[in-house]
CSV table of N, CA and C in Angstrom, one decimal:
chain,number,residue,atom,x,y,z
A,1256,MET,N,-155.3,-10.9,80.6
A,1256,MET,CA,-153.9,-10.5,80.5
A,1256,MET,C,-153.7,-9.1,80.0
A,1257,SER,N,-152.8,-8.2,80.6
A,1257,SER,CA,-152.7,-6.9,80.5
A,1257,SER,C,-152.2,-6.7,79.1
A,1258,GLU,N,-152.2,-5.3,78.5
A,1258,GLU,CA,-151.8,-4.9,77.3
A,1258,GLU,C,-150.2,-5.0,77.5
A,1259,SER,N,-149.4,-4.8,78.3
A,1259,SER,CA,-148.1,-4.9,78.2
A,1259,SER,C,-147.5,-6.3,78.1
A,1260,GLU,N,-148.5,-7.4,78.8
A,1260,GLU,CA,-148.1,-8.9,78.6
A,1260,GLU,C,-148.6,-9.4,77.2
A,1261,ASN,N,-149.8,-8.7,76.7
A,1261,ASN,CA,-150.2,-9.3,75.5
A,1261,ASN,C,-150.7,-8.0,74.5
A,1262,PRO,N,-149.8,-7.3,74.1
A,1262,PRO,CA,-150.1,-6.1,73.2
A,1262,PRO,C,-150.8,-6.4,72.1
A,1263,SER,N,-151.7,-5.2,71.5
A,1263,SER,CA,-152.4,-5.6,70.4
A,1263,SER,C,-151.4,-5.2,69.5
A,1264,PHE,N,-151.8,-5.4,68.0
A,1264,PHE,CA,-151.1,-5.2,66.9
A,1264,PHE,C,-150.9,-3.8,66.8
A,1265,GLU,N,-152.0,-3.1,67.0
A,1265,GLU,CA,-151.9,-1.6,66.9
A,1265,GLU,C,-151.0,-1.1,67.7
A,1266,SER,N,-151.0,-1.5,69.1
A,1266,SER,CA,-149.9,-0.8,70.1
A,1266,SER,C,-148.4,-1.0,69.7
A,1267,ILE,N,-148.1,-2.4,69.1
A,1267,ILE,CA,-147.0,-2.8,68.5
A,1267,ILE,C,-146.5,-1.7,67.5
A,1268,ASN,N,-147.3,-1.7,66.4
A,1268,ASN,CA,-147.3,-0.6,65.5
A,1268,ASN,C,-146.9,0.8,65.9
A,1269,THR,N,-147.7,1.3,67.0
A,1269,THR,CA,-147.5,2.5,67.5
A,1269,THR,C,-146.0,2.6,68.0
A,1270,ARG,N,-145.7,1.6,68.7
A,1270,ARG,CA,-144.3,1.6,69.5
A,1270,ARG,C,-143.3,1.7,68.5
A,1271,LEU,N,-143.5,0.8,67.5
A,1271,LEU,CA,-142.3,0.6,66.5
A,1271,LEU,C,-142.1,2.2,65.8
A,1272,LYS,N,-143.3,2.8,65.6
A,1272,LYS,CA,-143.1,4.2,65.1
A,1272,LYS,C,-142.4,5.1,65.9
A,1273,GLU,N,-142.7,4.9,67.3
A,1273,GLU,CA,-142.0,5.8,68.2
A,1273,GLU,C,-140.4,5.6,68.2
A,1274,ILE,N,-140.2,4.2,68.2
A,1274,ILE,CA,-138.8,3.8,68.0
A,1274,ILE,C,-138.1,4.4,66.8
A,1275,GLN,N,-138.8,4.1,65.5
A,1275,GLN,CA,-138.2,4.8,64.3
A,1275,GLN,C,-137.9,6.1,64.6
A,1276,ALA,N,-138.7,6.9,65.1
A,1276,ALA,CA,-138.6,8.6,65.2
A,1276,ALA,C,-137.5,8.6,66.1
A,1277,ALA,N,-137.0,7.8,67.2
A,1277,ALA,CA,-136.0,8.1,68.3
A,1277,ALA,C,-134.9,7.9,67.6
A,1278,VAL,N,-134.8,6.7,66.7
A,1278,VAL,CA,-133.5,6.3,66.2
A,1278,VAL,C,-133.0,7.3,65.0
A,1279,GLU,N,-134.0,8.2,64.6
A,1279,GLU,CA,-133.7,9.0,63.4
A,1279,GLU,C,-132.8,10.2,64.0
A,1280,ASP,N,-132.8,10.5,65.4
A,1280,ASP,CA,-132.0,11.5,66.1
A,1280,ASP,C,-130.4,11.1,66.1
A,1281,ASP,N,-129.6,12.0,65.4
A,1281,ASP,CA,-128.3,11.8,65.0
A,1281,ASP,C,-127.5,11.8,66.4
A,1282,ASP,N,-128.0,12.4,67.2
A,1282,ASP,CA,-127.4,12.7,68.7
A,1282,ASP,C,-127.6,11.5,69.7
A,1283,MET,N,-128.5,10.4,69.2
A,1283,MET,CA,-128.8,9.4,70.1
A,1283,MET,C,-127.4,8.5,70.3
A,1284,PRO,N,-127.0,8.2,71.6
A,1284,PRO,CA,-125.8,7.3,71.8
A,1284,PRO,C,-126.1,5.9,71.3
A,1285,LEU,N,-124.9,5.3,70.8
A,1285,LEU,CA,-125.2,4.1,70.3
A,1285,LEU,C,-125.7,3.0,70.9
A,1286,ASP,N,-125.6,3.1,72.4
A,1286,ASP,CA,-126.1,2.0,73.4
A,1286,ASP,C,-127.4,2.3,73.4
A,1287,ASP,N,-128.0,3.5,73.4
A,1287,ASP,CA,-129.6,3.6,73.4
A,1287,ASP,C,-130.3,3.2,72.0
A,1288,ALA,N,-129.5,3.6,71.0
A,1288,ALA,CA,-130.0,2.9,69.8
A,1288,ALA,C,-130.1,1.4,69.7
A,1289,LEU,N,-129.1,0.7,70.1
A,1289,LEU,CA,-129.0,-0.8,70.3
A,1289,LEU,C,-130.0,-1.2,71.2
A,1290,SER,N,-130.5,-0.7,72.3
A,1290,SER,CA,-131.4,-1.1,73.1
A,1290,SER,C,-132.8,-0.9,72.2
A,1291,LEU,N,-132.9,0.1,71.8
A,1291,LEU,CA,-134.3,0.3,71.1
A,1291,LEU,C,-134.4,-0.6,69.7
A,1292,PHE,N,-133.3,-1.1,69.0
A,1292,PHE,CA,-133.2,-2.2,67.9
A,1292,PHE,C,-133.5,-3.4,68.8
A,1293,GLU,N,-133.1,-3.7,69.7
A,1293,GLU,CA,-133.4,-5.2,70.3
A,1293,GLU,C,-134.8,-4.9,70.6
A,1294,GLU,N,-135.4,-3.9,71.1
A,1294,GLU,CA,-136.9,-3.8,71.4
A,1294,GLU,C,-137.8,-4.0,70.3
A,1295,ALA,N,-137.4,-3.3,69.0
A,1295,ALA,CA,-137.8,-3.3,67.7
A,1295,ALA,C,-138.0,-4.8,67.3
A,1296,VAL,N,-136.8,-5.4,67.6
A,1296,VAL,CA,-136.8,-6.8,67.0
A,1296,VAL,C,-137.7,-7.8,67.6
A,1297,GLN,N,-138.0,-7.7,69.0
A,1297,GLN,CA,-138.8,-8.2,69.8
A,1297,GLN,C,-140.3,-8.1,69.3
A,1298,LEU,N,-140.6,-6.6,69.3
A,1298,LEU,CA,-141.8,-6.0,68.8
A,1298,LEU,C,-142.1,-6.8,67.5
A,1299,GLY,N,-141.2,-6.9,66.4
A,1299,GLY,CA,-141.5,-7.3,65.2
A,1299,GLY,C,-141.8,-8.9,65.2
A,1300,MET,N,-141.2,-9.5,66.3
A,1300,MET,CA,-141.6,-11.0,66.4
A,1300,MET,C,-143.1,-11.2,66.8
A,1301,GLN,N,-143.3,-10.4,68.0
A,1301,GLN,CA,-144.8,-10.2,68.4
A,1301,GLN,C,-145.6,-10.0,67.4
A,1302,ALA,N,-145.5,-9.0,66.6
A,1302,ALA,CA,-146.4,-8.6,65.4
A,1302,ALA,C,-146.5,-9.9,64.5
A,1303,SER,N,-145.5,-10.4,64.2
A,1303,SER,CA,-145.6,-11.5,63.2
A,1303,SER,C,-146.5,-12.7,63.7
A,1304,SER,N,-146.3,-13.0,65.1
A,1304,SER,CA,-147.0,-14.0,65.6
A,1304,SER,C,-148.5,-13.6,65.8
A,1305,LEU,N,-149.0,-12.4,66.0
A,1305,LEU,CA,-150.2,-12.0,65.9
A,1305,LEU,C,-150.8,-12.0,64.6
A,1306,LEU,N,-150.1,-11.8,63.5
A,1306,LEU,CA,-150.6,-11.7,62.0
A,1306,LEU,C,-150.8,-13.2,61.8
A,1307,GLU,N,-149.7,-13.8,62.1
A,1307,GLU,CA,-150.0,-15.5,61.8
A,1307,GLU,C,-151.1,-16.1,62.7
A,1308,GLU,N,-151.6,-15.7,63.8
A,1308,GLU,CA,-152.7,-16.0,64.5
A,1308,GLU,C,-154.0,-15.7,63.8
A,1309,GLY,N,-153.9,-14.4,63.4
A,1309,GLY,CA,-155.1,-13.9,62.6
A,1309,GLY,C,-155.3,-14.4,61.3
A,1310,ILE,N,-154.4,-15.0,60.6
A,1310,ILE,CA,-154.4,-15.7,59.4
A,1310,ILE,C,-154.9,-16.8,59.7
A,1311,ALA,N,-154.5,-17.6,60.8
A,1311,ALA,CA,-155.0,-19.0,60.8
A,1311,ALA,C,-156.4,-18.9,61.3
A,1312,GLN,N,-156.7,-17.8,62.0
A,1312,GLN,CA,-158.4,-17.8,62.5
A,1312,GLN,C,-158.9,-17.1,61.4
A,1313,GLY,N,-158.5,-16.9,60.4
A,1313,GLY,CA,-159.3,-16.4,59.0
A,1313,GLY,C,-159.7,-14.9,59.2
A,1314,GLY,N,-159.1,-14.0,60.1
A,1314,GLY,CA,-159.4,-12.8,60.2
A,1314,GLY,C,-158.2,-11.9,60.5
A,1315,ALA,N,-158.4,-10.7,60.7
A,1315,ALA,CA,-157.6,-9.6,61.0
A,1315,ALA,C,-157.1,-10.0,62.4
A,1316,PRO,N,-155.8,-9.4,62.8
A,1316,PRO,CA,-155.2,-9.6,64.2
A,1316,PRO,C,-156.0,-8.5,65.0
A,1317,GLU,N,-156.1,-8.8,66.3
A,1317,GLU,CA,-156.5,-7.9,67.3
A,1317,GLU,C,-156.0,-6.5,67.1
A,1318,GLY,N,-156.9,-5.5,67.0
A,1318,GLY,CA,-156.4,-4.1,66.9
A,1318,GLY,C,-156.2,-3.7,65.4
A,1319,ASP,N,-156.4,-4.4,64.4
A,1319,ASP,CA,-156.3,-4.4,63.0
A,1319,ASP,C,-157.4,-4.8,62.3
A,1320,GLU,N,-158.4,-4.0,62.3
A,1320,GLU,CA,-159.8,-4.3,61.8
A,1320,GLU,C,-159.7,-4.6,60.4
A,1321,VAL,N,-159.0,-3.5,59.7
A,1321,VAL,CA,-159.1,-3.4,58.0
A,1321,VAL,C,-157.9,-4.1,57.5
A,1322,GLY,N,-157.0,-5.0,58.3
A,1322,GLY,CA,-156.1,-5.7,57.6
A,1322,GLY,C,-154.8,-4.8,57.4
A,1323,ALA,N,-153.8,-5.2,56.6
A,1323,ALA,CA,-152.6,-4.5,56.4
A,1323,ALA,C,-153.0,-3.4,55.4
A,1324,PRO,N,-152.7,-2.2,55.7
A,1324,PRO,CA,-152.9,-1.0,54.9
A,1324,PRO,C,-152.1,-1.0,53.6
A,1325,GLY,N,-152.5,-0.6,52.2
A,1325,GLY,CA,-151.8,-0.6,51.3
A,1325,GLY,C,-151.5,-1.8,50.5
A,1326,ILE,N,-152.1,-2.7,51.1
A,1326,ILE,CA,-151.8,-4.1,50.4
A,1326,ILE,C,-153.1,-4.7,49.9
A,1327,GLU,N,-153.2,-4.9,48.5
A,1327,GLU,CA,-154.5,-5.2,48.0
A,1327,GLU,C,-154.2,-6.3,47.2
A,1328,GLU,N,-155.0,-7.4,47.3
A,1328,GLU,CA,-154.6,-8.8,46.4
A,1328,GLU,C,-156.1,-9.0,45.6
A,1329,SER,N,-155.8,-9.2,44.3
A,1329,SER,CA,-156.8,-9.6,43.5
A,1329,SER,C,-156.5,-10.7,42.7
A,1330,VAL,N,-157.7,-11.3,42.1
A,1330,VAL,CA,-157.5,-12.6,41.6
A,1330,VAL,C,-158.1,-12.2,40.1
A,1331,ALA,N,-157.3,-12.4,39.3
A,1331,ALA,CA,-157.7,-12.0,37.6
A,1331,ALA,C,-158.7,-13.2,37.3
A,1332,SER,N,-159.5,-13.0,36.3
A,1332,SER,CA,-160.3,-14.0,35.8
A,1332,SER,C,-159.6,-15.4,35.2
A,1333,ASP,N,-158.4,-15.4,35.0
A,1333,ASP,CA,-157.7,-16.7,34.7
A,1333,ASP,C,-157.1,-17.1,35.7
A,1334,GLY,N,-157.6,-16.6,37.1
A,1334,GLY,CA,-157.1,-17.3,38.3
A,1334,GLY,C,-155.7,-16.9,39.0
A,1335,GLU,N,-155.0,-16.1,38.1
A,1335,GLU,CA,-153.6,-15.6,38.7
A,1335,GLU,C,-153.8,-14.4,39.6
A,1336,ARG,N,-153.1,-14.7,40.7
A,1336,ARG,CA,-153.2,-13.7,41.7
A,1336,ARG,C,-152.3,-12.3,41.3
A,1337,SER,N,-152.7,-11.3,41.6
A,1337,SER,CA,-151.8,-10.2,41.7
A,1337,SER,C,-151.9,-9.2,42.7
A,1338,LEU,N,-150.9,-8.4,43.0
A,1338,LEU,CA,-151.0,-7.4,44.0
A,1338,LEU,C,-151.2,-6.0,43.7
């Protein structure tokens, strides 16, 4: 499948950042902002599916070799989890 039919997590993340930058423009027409919002929602659902697949397979999703940046989980000696 092509990248547009089955995008990687990294390409979805890149596009979401582009959308974020675009909607920060105060001069953007409302219709354009709404279209970008709808695209972002779809991309978010695709990213969520990729993450769920990666978790189910016991690894990081395609295009995200190191996992989610900035989130670290540790298990204390008493077995309690902390972020």
